[in-house]
Amino acid sequence: MQRYCLIANPNAGKMRKVPLLNAVRSLLDKAGLEHDVRTTDAPGLGITLAMEAAAAGYRGVLAFGGDGTVSEVASGIIGSDLTLGIIPAGTMNLFARELGIPTRLEEAVQIIAQGHTRRVEVGKVEGRYFLLGASAGLDAAIVRNVTPGSKRRWGKWAYYLKAPLTLLTYSYPAVRLVMDGGVTMQGGTVVVANARDYGDGYRIAPGASLDDGVMDACLFRGRRAFNYPRYFWALRRNRHLLLNDVDYYKASNFLLRPVKENTKIPFQIDGDYLCDLPVKIQVIPKALSVYSPEA
């Protein structure tokens, strides 16, 4: 089949403000990209729709939405022969930005039409895949406390609204991080990043690359609430790696678990709460084919 499957999220940031779906369909038609449309408006539905598209034999799957939509659609086609096209319509669009895909709809569609592809790694944990990053500790606690309704209403500001109370009430239990079965460290919060930028566009992993076969771990050793405004301030200025209680590593396998057994420590992937520790993260090189600008 030479047609594409366009999976659109009507709740994505830009989609809530302007009826863009018809405009995108017109752009795809002008570019000669025949397509069918599916909409995803519930958590996990994007994965199911992408898996159905893979089984139906489409030429490729196009994700029209934000990072959450892109992550779900990508998860549904990993292991297939399909290539992912991204038409950014979210609040941050971090994965598209990491790939160099512009936010202008016309330019994003042209990248798909040009047909240049790139293979990138993904993370796998608890049977789920992630594209951007994962974390345990305070960051994941904030994510866990944000409801889907508040995300739809406030976008990225939902996280900022929950951050102060979570900062004061979180207990900061120690997380043990074991990398590639060897190096072991512990701290209050761990971020495992595939992309350089994280959250609200903070460059948490300046040495990260989507196709180097490893991911970058940033460990914040502080375990008191007063540590984290300092971390946040330094992160805003790209100076967090200069702090003497922040560590930075690269690895292909990560084990995260509580230092004290039976301690509940939240864990999130790509901005969605997944489970409590322990978890094992595996980096899968070249797992996903994506349309991207030529280098």
GROMACS .gro file of N, CA and C in nm, residues 15-173:
model
  477
   15MET      N    1  -0.367   2.228   1.810
   15MET     CA    2  -0.493   2.178   1.756
   15MET      C    3  -0.611   2.233   1.835
   16ARG      N    4  -0.591   2.267   1.962
   16ARG     CA    5  -0.701   2.318   2.043
   16ARG      C    6  -0.738   2.461   2.003
   17LYS      N    7  -0.643   2.531   1.942
   17LYS     CA    8  -0.665   2.673   1.913
   17LYS      C    9  -0.712   2.698   1.771
   18VAL      N   10  -0.663   2.619   1.677
   18VAL     CA   11  -0.693   2.642   1.536
   18VAL      C   12  -0.728   2.508   1.472
   19PRO      N   13  -0.832   2.504   1.388
   19PRO     CA   14  -0.866   2.379   1.319
   19PRO      C   15  -0.764   2.348   1.210
   20LEU      N   16  -0.658   2.279   1.247
   20LEU     CA   17  -0.545   2.260   1.156
   20LEU      C   18  -0.553   2.131   1.075
   21LEU      N   19  -0.636   2.037   1.115
   21LEU     CA   20  -0.634   1.907   1.049
   21LEU      C   21  -0.663   1.918   0.900
   22ASN      N   22  -0.764   1.996   0.863
   22ASN     CA   23  -0.796   2.012   0.721
   22ASN      C   24  -0.681   2.077   0.645
   23ALA      N   25  -0.615   2.173   0.710
   23ALA     CA   26  -0.501   2.239   0.646
   23ALA      C   27  -0.388   2.140   0.620
   24VAL      N   28  -0.361   2.054   0.717
   24VAL     CA   29  -0.256   1.954   0.699
   24VAL      C   30  -0.293   1.854   0.590
   25ARG      N   31  -0.418   1.814   0.586
   25ARG     CA   32  -0.461   1.721   0.482
   25ARG      C   33  -0.443   1.783   0.343
   26SER      N   34  -0.472   1.911   0.331
   26SER     CA   35  -0.453   1.979   0.202
   26SER      C   36  -0.306   1.983   0.163
   27LEU      N   37  -0.220   2.009   0.262
   27LEU     CA   38  -0.076   2.012   0.235
   27LEU      C   39  -0.025   1.874   0.193
   28LEU      N   40  -0.075   1.770   0.258
   28LEU     CA   41  -0.035   1.634   0.220
   28LEU      C   42  -0.082   1.602   0.078
   29ASP      N   43  -0.204   1.643   0.045
   29ASP     CA   44  -0.255   1.619  -0.091
   29ASP      C   45  -0.169   1.692  -0.195
   30LYS      N   46  -0.134   1.817  -0.166
   30LYS     CA   47  -0.051   1.894  -0.260
   30LYS      C   48   0.085   1.830  -0.280
   31ALA      N   49   0.136   1.766  -0.174
   31ALA     CA   50   0.267   1.701  -0.183
   31ALA      C   51   0.258   1.562  -0.244
   32GLY      N   52   0.137   1.519  -0.281
   32GLY     CA   53   0.119   1.388  -0.342
   32GLY      C   54   0.124   1.273  -0.243
   33LEU      N   55   0.095   1.302  -0.116
   33LEU     CA   56   0.100   1.199  -0.012
   33LEU      C   57  -0.043   1.154   0.021
   34GLU      N   58  -0.087   1.049  -0.045
   34GLU     CA   59  -0.221   0.997  -0.020
   34GLU      C   60  -0.227   0.939   0.121
   35HIS      N   61  -0.339   0.960   0.188
   35HIS     CA   62  -0.343   0.923   0.329
   35HIS      C   63  -0.485   0.898   0.378
   36ASP      N   64  -0.494   0.825   0.487
   36ASP     CA   65  -0.617   0.808   0.563
   36ASP      C   66  -0.594   0.869   0.701
   37VAL      N   67  -0.702   0.908   0.768
   37VAL     CA   68  -0.692   0.978   0.896
   37VAL      C   69  -0.751   0.893   1.008
   38ARG      N   70  -0.679   0.890   1.118
   38ARG     CA   71  -0.729   0.833   1.243
   38ARG      C   72  -0.705   0.937   1.352
   39THR      N   73  -0.794   0.946   1.449
   39THR     CA   74  -0.775   1.041   1.558
   39THR      C   75  -0.757   0.966   1.689
   40THR      N   76  -0.670   1.021   1.773
   40THR     CA   77  -0.644   0.963   1.904
   40THR      C   78  -0.678   1.066   2.010
   41ASP      N   79  -0.768   1.031   2.101
   41ASP     CA   80  -0.809   1.125   2.204
   41ASP      C   81  -0.813   1.060   2.342
   42ALA      N   82  -0.742   0.948   2.356
   42ALA     CA   83  -0.737   0.879   2.485
   42ALA      C   84  -0.596   0.823   2.505
   43PRO      N   85  -0.548   0.818   2.629
   43PRO     CA   86  -0.414   0.766   2.655
   43PRO      C   87  -0.397   0.624   2.601
   44GLY      N   88  -0.289   0.601   2.527
   44GLY     CA   89  -0.260   0.469   2.474
   44GLY      C   90  -0.323   0.439   2.339
   45LEU      N   91  -0.421   0.519   2.298
   45LEU     CA   92  -0.489   0.490   2.172
   45LEU      C   93  -0.396   0.508   2.053
   46GLY      N   94  -0.303   0.602   2.062
   46GLY     CA   95  -0.208   0.622   1.953
   46GLY      C   96  -0.125   0.497   1.925
   47ILE      N   97  -0.089   0.425   2.031
   47ILE     CA   98  -0.013   0.300   2.014
   47ILE      C   99  -0.096   0.199   1.936
   48THR      N  100  -0.222   0.183   1.977
   48THR     CA  101  -0.310   0.086   1.911
   48THR      C  102  -0.332   0.121   1.764
   49LEU      N  103  -0.358   0.249   1.736
   49LEU     CA  104  -0.381   0.290   1.598
   49LEU      C  105  -0.257   0.269   1.512
   50ALA      N  106  -0.139   0.296   1.568
   50ALA     CA  107  -0.016   0.276   1.492
   50ALA      C  108   0.009   0.128   1.465
   51MET      N  109  -0.019   0.043   1.563
   51MET     CA  110  -0.004  -0.101   1.542
   51MET      C  111  -0.100  -0.151   1.435
   52GLU      N  112  -0.221  -0.099   1.434
   52GLU     CA  113  -0.318  -0.136   1.331
   52GLU      C  114  -0.271  -0.090   1.194
   53ALA      N  115  -0.210   0.029   1.188
   53ALA     CA  116  -0.158   0.079   1.061
   53ALA      C  117  -0.045  -0.009   1.009
   54ALA      N  118   0.041  -0.054   1.101
   54ALA     CA  119   0.151  -0.142   1.061
   54ALA      C  120   0.097  -0.274   1.006
   55ALA      N  121  -0.006  -0.327   1.071
   55ALA     CA  122  -0.065  -0.454   1.025
   55ALA      C  123  -0.137  -0.437   0.892
   56ALA      N  124  -0.188  -0.316   0.865
   56ALA     CA  125  -0.265  -0.292   0.742
   56ALA      C  126  -0.175  -0.270   0.621
   57GLY      N  127  -0.045  -0.253   0.643
   57GLY     CA  128   0.047  -0.241   0.531
   57GLY      C  129   0.063  -0.102   0.474
   58TYR      N  130   0.041   0.001   0.555
   58TYR     CA  131   0.063   0.138   0.509
   58TYR      C  132   0.211   0.161   0.477
   59ARG      N  133   0.236   0.260   0.393
   59ARG     CA  134   0.373   0.295   0.357
   59ARG      C  135   0.446   0.359   0.474
   60GLY      N  136   0.373   0.438   0.553
   60GLY     CA  137   0.430   0.505   0.668
   60GLY      C  138   0.320   0.556   0.757
   61VAL      N  139   0.357   0.599   0.877
   61VAL     CA  140   0.261   0.654   0.972
   61VAL      C  141   0.305   0.796   1.007
   62LEU      N  142   0.211   0.889   1.003
   62LEU     CA  143   0.240   1.030   1.030
   62LEU      C  144   0.173   1.069   1.161
   63ALA      N  145   0.251   1.122   1.254
   63ALA     CA  146   0.198   1.165   1.383
   63ALA      C  147   0.178   1.316   1.379
   64PHE      N  148   0.053   1.359   1.398
   64PHE     CA  149   0.019   1.501   1.398
   64PHE      C  150  -0.027   1.537   1.539
   65GLY      N  151   0.065   1.597   1.616
   65GLY     CA  152   0.035   1.630   1.755
   65GLY      C  153   0.163   1.669   1.827
   66GLY      N  154   0.161   1.655   1.958
   66GLY     CA  155   0.277   1.691   2.039
   66GLY      C  156   0.364   1.571   2.070
   67ASP      N  157   0.455   1.588   2.165
   67ASP     CA  158   0.551   1.482   2.197
   67ASP      C  159   0.482   1.356   2.248
   68GLY      N  160   0.372   1.371   2.321
   68GLY     CA  161   0.301   1.253   2.370
   68GLY      C  162   0.245   1.169   2.256
   69THR      N  163   0.186   1.236   2.158
   69THR     CA  164   0.132   1.166   2.041
   69THR      C  165   0.244   1.099   1.963
   70VAL      N  166   0.353   1.172   1.941
   70VAL     CA  167   0.466   1.116   1.866
   70VAL      C  168   0.521   0.993   1.937
   71SER      N  169   0.534   0.999   2.069
   71SER     CA  170   0.587   0.886   2.145
   71SER      C  171   0.497   0.764   2.132
   72GLU      N  172   0.365   0.784   2.143
   72GLU     CA  173   0.273   0.671   2.132
   72GLU      C  174   0.276   0.610   1.992
   73VAL      N  175   0.271   0.694   1.889
   73VAL     CA  176   0.270   0.642   1.752
   73VAL      C  177   0.400   0.567   1.723
   74ALA      N  178   0.512   0.623   1.767
   74ALA     CA  179   0.640   0.555   1.748
   74ALA      C  180   0.641   0.419   1.816
   75SER      N  181   0.587   0.413   1.938
   75SER     CA  182   0.584   0.287   2.012
   75SER      C  183   0.506   0.180   1.937
   76GLY      N  184   0.405   0.221   1.862
   76GLY     CA  185   0.323   0.125   1.790
   76GLY      C  186   0.385   0.068   1.665
   77ILE      N  187   0.490   0.131   1.612
   77ILE     CA  188   0.550   0.082   1.486
   77ILE      C  189   0.691   0.029   1.505
   78ILE      N  190   0.746   0.038   1.626
   78ILE     CA  191   0.880  -0.019   1.649
   78ILE      C  192   0.874  -0.170   1.624
   79GLY      N  193   0.968  -0.219   1.547
   79GLY     CA  194   0.969  -0.360   1.509
   79GLY      C  195   0.905  -0.386   1.375
   80SER      N  196   0.844  -0.283   1.316
   80SER     CA  197   0.785  -0.297   1.182
   80SER      C  198   0.877  -0.231   1.080
   81ASP      N  199   0.835  -0.235   0.953
   81ASP     CA  200   0.912  -0.171   0.846
   81ASP      C  201   0.868  -0.027   0.820
   82LEU      N  202   0.776   0.024   0.898
   82LEU     CA  203   0.721   0.157   0.873
   82LEU      C  204   0.816   0.267   0.920
   83THR      N  205   0.808   0.380   0.851
   83THR     CA  206   0.881   0.500   0.890
   83THR      C  207   0.784   0.600   0.950
   84LEU      N  208   0.829   0.670   1.053
   84LEU     CA  209   0.748   0.768   1.123
   84LEU      C  210   0.770   0.907   1.063
   85GLY      N  211   0.661   0.974   1.029
   85GLY     CA  212   0.666   1.114   0.991
   85GLY      C  213   0.608   1.199   1.102
   86ILE      N  214   0.667   1.315   1.127
   86ILE     CA  215   0.623   1.400   1.238
   86ILE      C  216   0.577   1.535   1.185
   87ILE      N  217   0.453   1.572   1.219
   87ILE     CA  218   0.400   1.705   1.188
   87ILE      C  219   0.370   1.770   1.323
   88PRO      N  220   0.459   1.855   1.373
   88PRO     CA  221   0.448   1.905   1.511
   88PRO      C  222   0.326   1.994   1.531
   89ALA      N  223   0.252   1.968   1.640
   89ALA     CA  224   0.137   2.053   1.674
   89ALA      C  225   0.119   2.062   1.824
   90GLY      N  226   0.225   2.033   1.900
   90GLY     CA  227   0.215   2.035   2.045
   90GLY      C  228   0.266   2.163   2.105
   91THR      N  229   0.285   2.160   2.237
   91THR     CA  230   0.333   2.277   2.308
   91THR      C  231   0.484   2.293   2.295
   92MET      N  232   0.558   2.182   2.310
   92MET     CA  233   0.704   2.189   2.310
   92MET      C  234   0.767   2.128   2.185
   93ASN      N  235   0.715   2.013   2.139
   93ASN     CA  236   0.767   1.947   2.018
   93ASN      C  237   0.918   1.920   2.030
   94LEU      N  238   0.959   1.864   2.143
   94LEU     CA  239   1.101   1.845   2.169
   94LEU      C  240   1.164   1.743   2.074
   95PHE      N  241   1.093   1.633   2.046
   95PHE     CA  242   1.152   1.531   1.959
   95PHE      C  243   1.169   1.584   1.818
   96ALA      N  244   1.070   1.657   1.769
   96ALA     CA  245   1.082   1.717   1.636
   96ALA      C  246   1.199   1.815   1.633
   97ARG      N  247   1.212   1.894   1.737
   97ARG     CA  248   1.321   1.992   1.743
   97ARG      C  249   1.457   1.922   1.744
   98GLU      N  250   1.465   1.811   1.816
   98GLU     CA  251   1.591   1.736   1.822
   98GLU      C  252   1.630   1.684   1.684
   99LEU      N  253   1.530   1.649   1.604
   99LEU     CA  254   1.555   1.597   1.469
   99LEU      C  255   1.576   1.708   1.366
  100GLY      N  256   1.549   1.833   1.406
  100GLY     CA  257   1.561   1.943   1.312
  100GLY      C  258   1.437   1.963   1.226
  101ILE      N  259   1.324   1.909   1.269
  101ILE     CA  260   1.198   1.924   1.195
  101ILE      C  261   1.134   2.057   1.235
  102PRO      N  262   1.106   2.144   1.140
  102PRO     CA  263   1.048   2.276   1.173
  102PRO      C  264   0.903   2.264   1.217
  103THR      N  265   0.856   2.366   1.288
  103THR     CA  266   0.717   2.365   1.336
  103THR      C  267   0.620   2.419   1.232
  104ARG      N  268   0.669   2.485   1.127
  104ARG     CA  269   0.579   2.528   1.019
  104ARG      C  270   0.526   2.405   0.946
  105LEU      N  271   0.395   2.396   0.935
  105LEU     CA  272   0.333   2.276   0.880
  105LEU      C  273   0.381   2.246   0.739
  106GLU      N  274   0.391   2.350   0.655
  106GLU     CA  275   0.433   2.328   0.516
  106GLU      C  276   0.572   2.265   0.510
  107GLU      N  277   0.663   2.314   0.594
  107GLU     CA  278   0.800   2.264   0.592
  107GLU      C  279   0.807   2.122   0.647
  108ALA      N  280   0.728   2.092   0.750
  108ALA     CA  281   0.727   1.957   0.807
  108ALA      C  282   0.675   1.856   0.705
  109VAL      N  283   0.571   1.893   0.631
  109VAL     CA  284   0.517   1.804   0.528
  109VAL      C  285   0.619   1.783   0.416
  110GLN      N  286   0.691   1.886   0.380
  110GLN     CA  287   0.791   1.874   0.274
  110GLN      C  288   0.903   1.777   0.313
  111ILE      N  289   0.939   1.775   0.440
  111ILE     CA  290   1.042   1.681   0.485
  111ILE      C  291   0.995   1.537   0.464
  112ILE      N  292   0.868   1.511   0.492
  112ILE     CA  293   0.813   1.377   0.468
  112ILE      C  294   0.814   1.346   0.319
  113ALA      N  295   0.772   1.444   0.238
  113ALA     CA  296   0.766   1.422   0.093
  113ALA      C  297   0.904   1.397   0.033
  114GLN      N  298   1.007   1.459   0.088
  114GLN     CA  299   1.143   1.440   0.036
  114GLN      C  300   1.195   1.299   0.061
  115GLY      N  301   1.144   1.234   0.166
  115GLY     CA  302   1.172   1.093   0.186
  115GLY      C  303   1.303   1.056   0.251
  116HIS      N  304   1.378   1.155   0.301
  116HIS     CA  305   1.504   1.122   0.368
  116HIS      C  306   1.474   1.065   0.507
  117THR      N  307   1.537   0.953   0.540
  117THR     CA  308   1.510   0.887   0.668
  117THR      C  309   1.636   0.877   0.754
  118ARG      N  310   1.613   0.860   0.881
  118ARG     CA  311   1.720   0.846   0.979
  118ARG      C  312   1.675   0.744   1.083
  119ARG      N  313   1.766   0.659   1.125
  119ARG     CA  314   1.732   0.561   1.228
  119ARG      C  315   1.785   0.610   1.363
  120VAL      N  316   1.699   0.604   1.464
  120VAL     CA  317   1.735   0.654   1.596
  120VAL      C  318   1.708   0.546   1.701
  121GLU      N  319   1.773   0.563   1.815
  121GLU     CA  320   1.754   0.468   1.924
  121GLU      C  321   1.632   0.506   2.007
  122VAL      N  322   1.582   0.409   2.081
  122VAL     CA  323   1.474   0.432   2.176
  122VAL      C  324   1.510   0.362   2.307
  123GLY      N  325   1.442   0.400   2.413
  123GLY     CA  326   1.456   0.330   2.539
  123GLY      C  327   1.340   0.234   2.559
  124LYS      N  328   1.367   0.121   2.622
  124LYS     CA  329   1.263   0.023   2.652
  124LYS      C  330   1.263  -0.005   2.802
  125VAL      N  331   1.144   0.000   2.863
  125VAL     CA  332   1.131  -0.024   3.006
  125VAL      C  333   0.992  -0.078   3.035
  126GLU      N  334   0.983  -0.185   3.110
  126GLU     CA  335   0.854  -0.244   3.148
  126GLU      C  336   0.764  -0.267   3.026
  127GLY      N  337   0.825  -0.310   2.915
  127GLY     CA  338   0.747  -0.336   2.795
  127GLY      C  339   0.703  -0.214   2.717
  128ARG      N  340   0.743  -0.095   2.761
  128ARG     CA  341   0.708   0.031   2.694
  128ARG      C  342   0.834   0.095   2.635
  129TYR      N  343   0.812   0.178   2.534
  129TYR     CA  344   0.922   0.249   2.470
  129TYR      C  345   0.913   0.398   2.502
  130PHE      N  346   1.028   0.464   2.502
  130PHE     CA  347   1.027   0.610   2.514
  130PHE      C  348   1.131   0.670   2.420
  131LEU      N  349   1.106   0.794   2.380
  131LEU     CA  350   1.190   0.863   2.282
  131LEU      C  351   1.279   0.969   2.344
  132LEU      N  352   1.224   1.046   2.437
  132LEU     CA  353   1.294   1.164   2.489
  132LEU      C  354   1.372   1.134   2.616
  133GLY      N  355   1.305   1.078   2.716
  133GLY     CA  356   1.375   1.054   2.841
  133GLY      C  357   1.283   0.995   2.946
  134ALA      N  358   1.346   0.956   3.057
  134ALA     CA  359   1.276   0.897   3.170
  134ALA      C  360   1.339   0.952   3.297
  135SER      N  361   1.266   0.942   3.408
  135SER     CA  362   1.323   0.991   3.533
  135SER      C  363   1.258   0.923   3.652
  136ALA      N  364   1.330   0.928   3.764
  136ALA     CA  365   1.279   0.879   3.892
  136ALA      C  366   1.313   0.983   3.997
  137GLY      N  367   1.222   1.004   4.092
  137GLY     CA  368   1.245   1.101   4.199
  137GLY      C  369   1.149   1.218   4.190
  138LEU      N  370   1.198   1.337   4.226
  138LEU     CA  371   1.111   1.455   4.231
  138LEU      C  372   1.045   1.483   4.098
  139ASP      N  373   1.121   1.478   3.990
  139ASP     CA  374   1.067   1.508   3.858
  139ASP      C  375   0.949   1.416   3.826
  140ALA      N  376   0.964   1.287   3.853
  140ALA     CA  377   0.857   1.191   3.827
  140ALA      C  378   0.739   1.212   3.921
  141ALA      N  379   0.766   1.257   4.043
  141ALA     CA  380   0.657   1.285   4.138
  141ALA      C  381   0.571   1.400   4.087
  142ILE      N  382   0.633   1.502   4.030
  142ILE     CA  383   0.556   1.613   3.972
  142ILE      C  384   0.470   1.562   3.857
  143VAL      N  385   0.528   1.481   3.769
  143VAL     CA  386   0.454   1.425   3.657
  143VAL      C  387   0.336   1.342   3.707
  144ARG      N  388   0.358   1.261   3.809
  144ARG     CA  389   0.252   1.176   3.864
  144ARG      C  390   0.136   1.259   3.919
  145ASN      N  391   0.167   1.376   3.972
  145ASN     CA  392   0.064   1.458   4.036
  145ASN      C  393  -0.015   1.544   3.938
  146VAL      N  394   0.026   1.547   3.812
  146VAL     CA  395  -0.046   1.625   3.711
  146VAL      C  396  -0.152   1.536   3.646
  147THR      N  397  -0.276   1.579   3.651
  147THR     CA  398  -0.386   1.500   3.594
  147THR      C  399  -0.398   1.525   3.444
  148PRO      N  400  -0.454   1.428   3.370
  148PRO     CA  401  -0.476   1.451   3.226
  148PRO      C  402  -0.561   1.575   3.198
  149GLY      N  403  -0.660   1.600   3.284
  149GLY     CA  404  -0.745   1.718   3.264
  149GLY      C  405  -0.668   1.848   3.277
  150SER      N  406  -0.579   1.855   3.376
  150SER     CA  407  -0.501   1.978   3.393
  150SER      C  408  -0.400   1.995   3.280
  151LYS      N  409  -0.348   1.884   3.227
  151LYS     CA  410  -0.257   1.893   3.112
  151LYS      C  411  -0.329   1.950   2.990
  152ARG      N  412  -0.453   1.903   2.968
  152ARG     CA  413  -0.529   1.954   2.854
  152ARG      C  414  -0.561   2.102   2.872
  153ARG      N  415  -0.590   2.141   2.996
  153ARG     CA  416  -0.632   2.279   3.021
  153ARG      C  417  -0.515   2.376   3.023
  154TRP      N  418  -0.405   2.337   3.088
  154TRP     CA  419  -0.296   2.430   3.113
  154TRP      C  420  -0.170   2.402   3.033
  155GLY      N  421  -0.163   2.287   2.965
  155GLY     CA  422  -0.042   2.255   2.890
  155GLY      C  423   0.078   2.241   2.983
  156LYS      N  424   0.192   2.295   2.942
  156LYS     CA  425   0.314   2.282   3.022
  156LYS      C  426   0.301   2.348   3.158
  157TRP      N  427   0.212   2.448   3.171
  157TRP     CA  428   0.198   2.519   3.298
  157TRP      C  429   0.139   2.429   3.407
  158ALA      N  430   0.075   2.320   3.369
  158ALA     CA  431   0.022   2.227   3.469
  158ALA      C  432   0.135   2.172   3.556
  159TYR      N  433   0.253   2.151   3.497
  159TYR     CA  434   0.367   2.099   3.573
  159TYR      C  435   0.421   2.206   3.668
  160TYR      N  436   0.428   2.330   3.621
  160TYR     CA  437   0.476   2.437   3.707
  160TYR      C  438   0.381   2.460   3.825
  161LEU      N  439   0.251   2.443   3.802
  161LEU     CA  440   0.154   2.463   3.909
  161LEU      C  441   0.167   2.356   4.017
  162LYS      N  442   0.203   2.235   3.979
  162LYS     CA  443   0.218   2.127   4.076
  162LYS      C  444   0.356   2.125   4.142
  163ALA      N  445   0.453   2.188   4.080
  163ALA     CA  446   0.591   2.176   4.128
  163ALA      C  447   0.612   2.228   4.271
  164PRO      N  448   0.562   2.346   4.310
  164PRO     CA  449   0.593   2.396   4.445
  164PRO      C  450   0.544   2.305   4.557
  165LEU      N  451   0.419   2.259   4.548
  165LEU     CA  452   0.366   2.173   4.653
  165LEU      C  453   0.439   2.039   4.656
  166THR      N  454   0.468   1.984   4.538
  166THR     CA  455   0.541   1.856   4.532
  166THR      C  456   0.681   1.872   4.589
  167LEU      N  457   0.746   1.984   4.559
  167LEU     CA  458   0.880   2.012   4.612
  167LEU      C  459   0.881   2.007   4.764
  168LEU      N  460   0.776   2.059   4.827
  168LEU     CA  461   0.771   2.068   4.973
  168LEU      C  462   0.723   1.939   5.040
  169THR      N  463   0.644   1.858   4.969
  169THR     CA  464   0.584   1.740   5.032
  169THR      C  465   0.654   1.609   4.995
  170TYR      N  466   0.734   1.608   4.889
  170TYR     CA  467   0.803   1.486   4.848
  170TYR      C  468   0.909   1.449   4.953
  171SER      N  469   0.928   1.320   4.977
  171SER     CA  470   1.016   1.276   5.086
  171SER      C  471   1.161   1.251   5.043
  172TYR      N  472   1.191   1.254   4.914
  172TYR     CA  473   1.327   1.241   4.860
  172TYR      C  474   1.399   1.114   4.904
  173PRO      N  475   1.336   0.997   4.888
  173PRO     CA  476   1.408   0.872   4.917
  173PRO      C  477   1.522   0.852   4.818
   0.00000   0.00000   0.00000
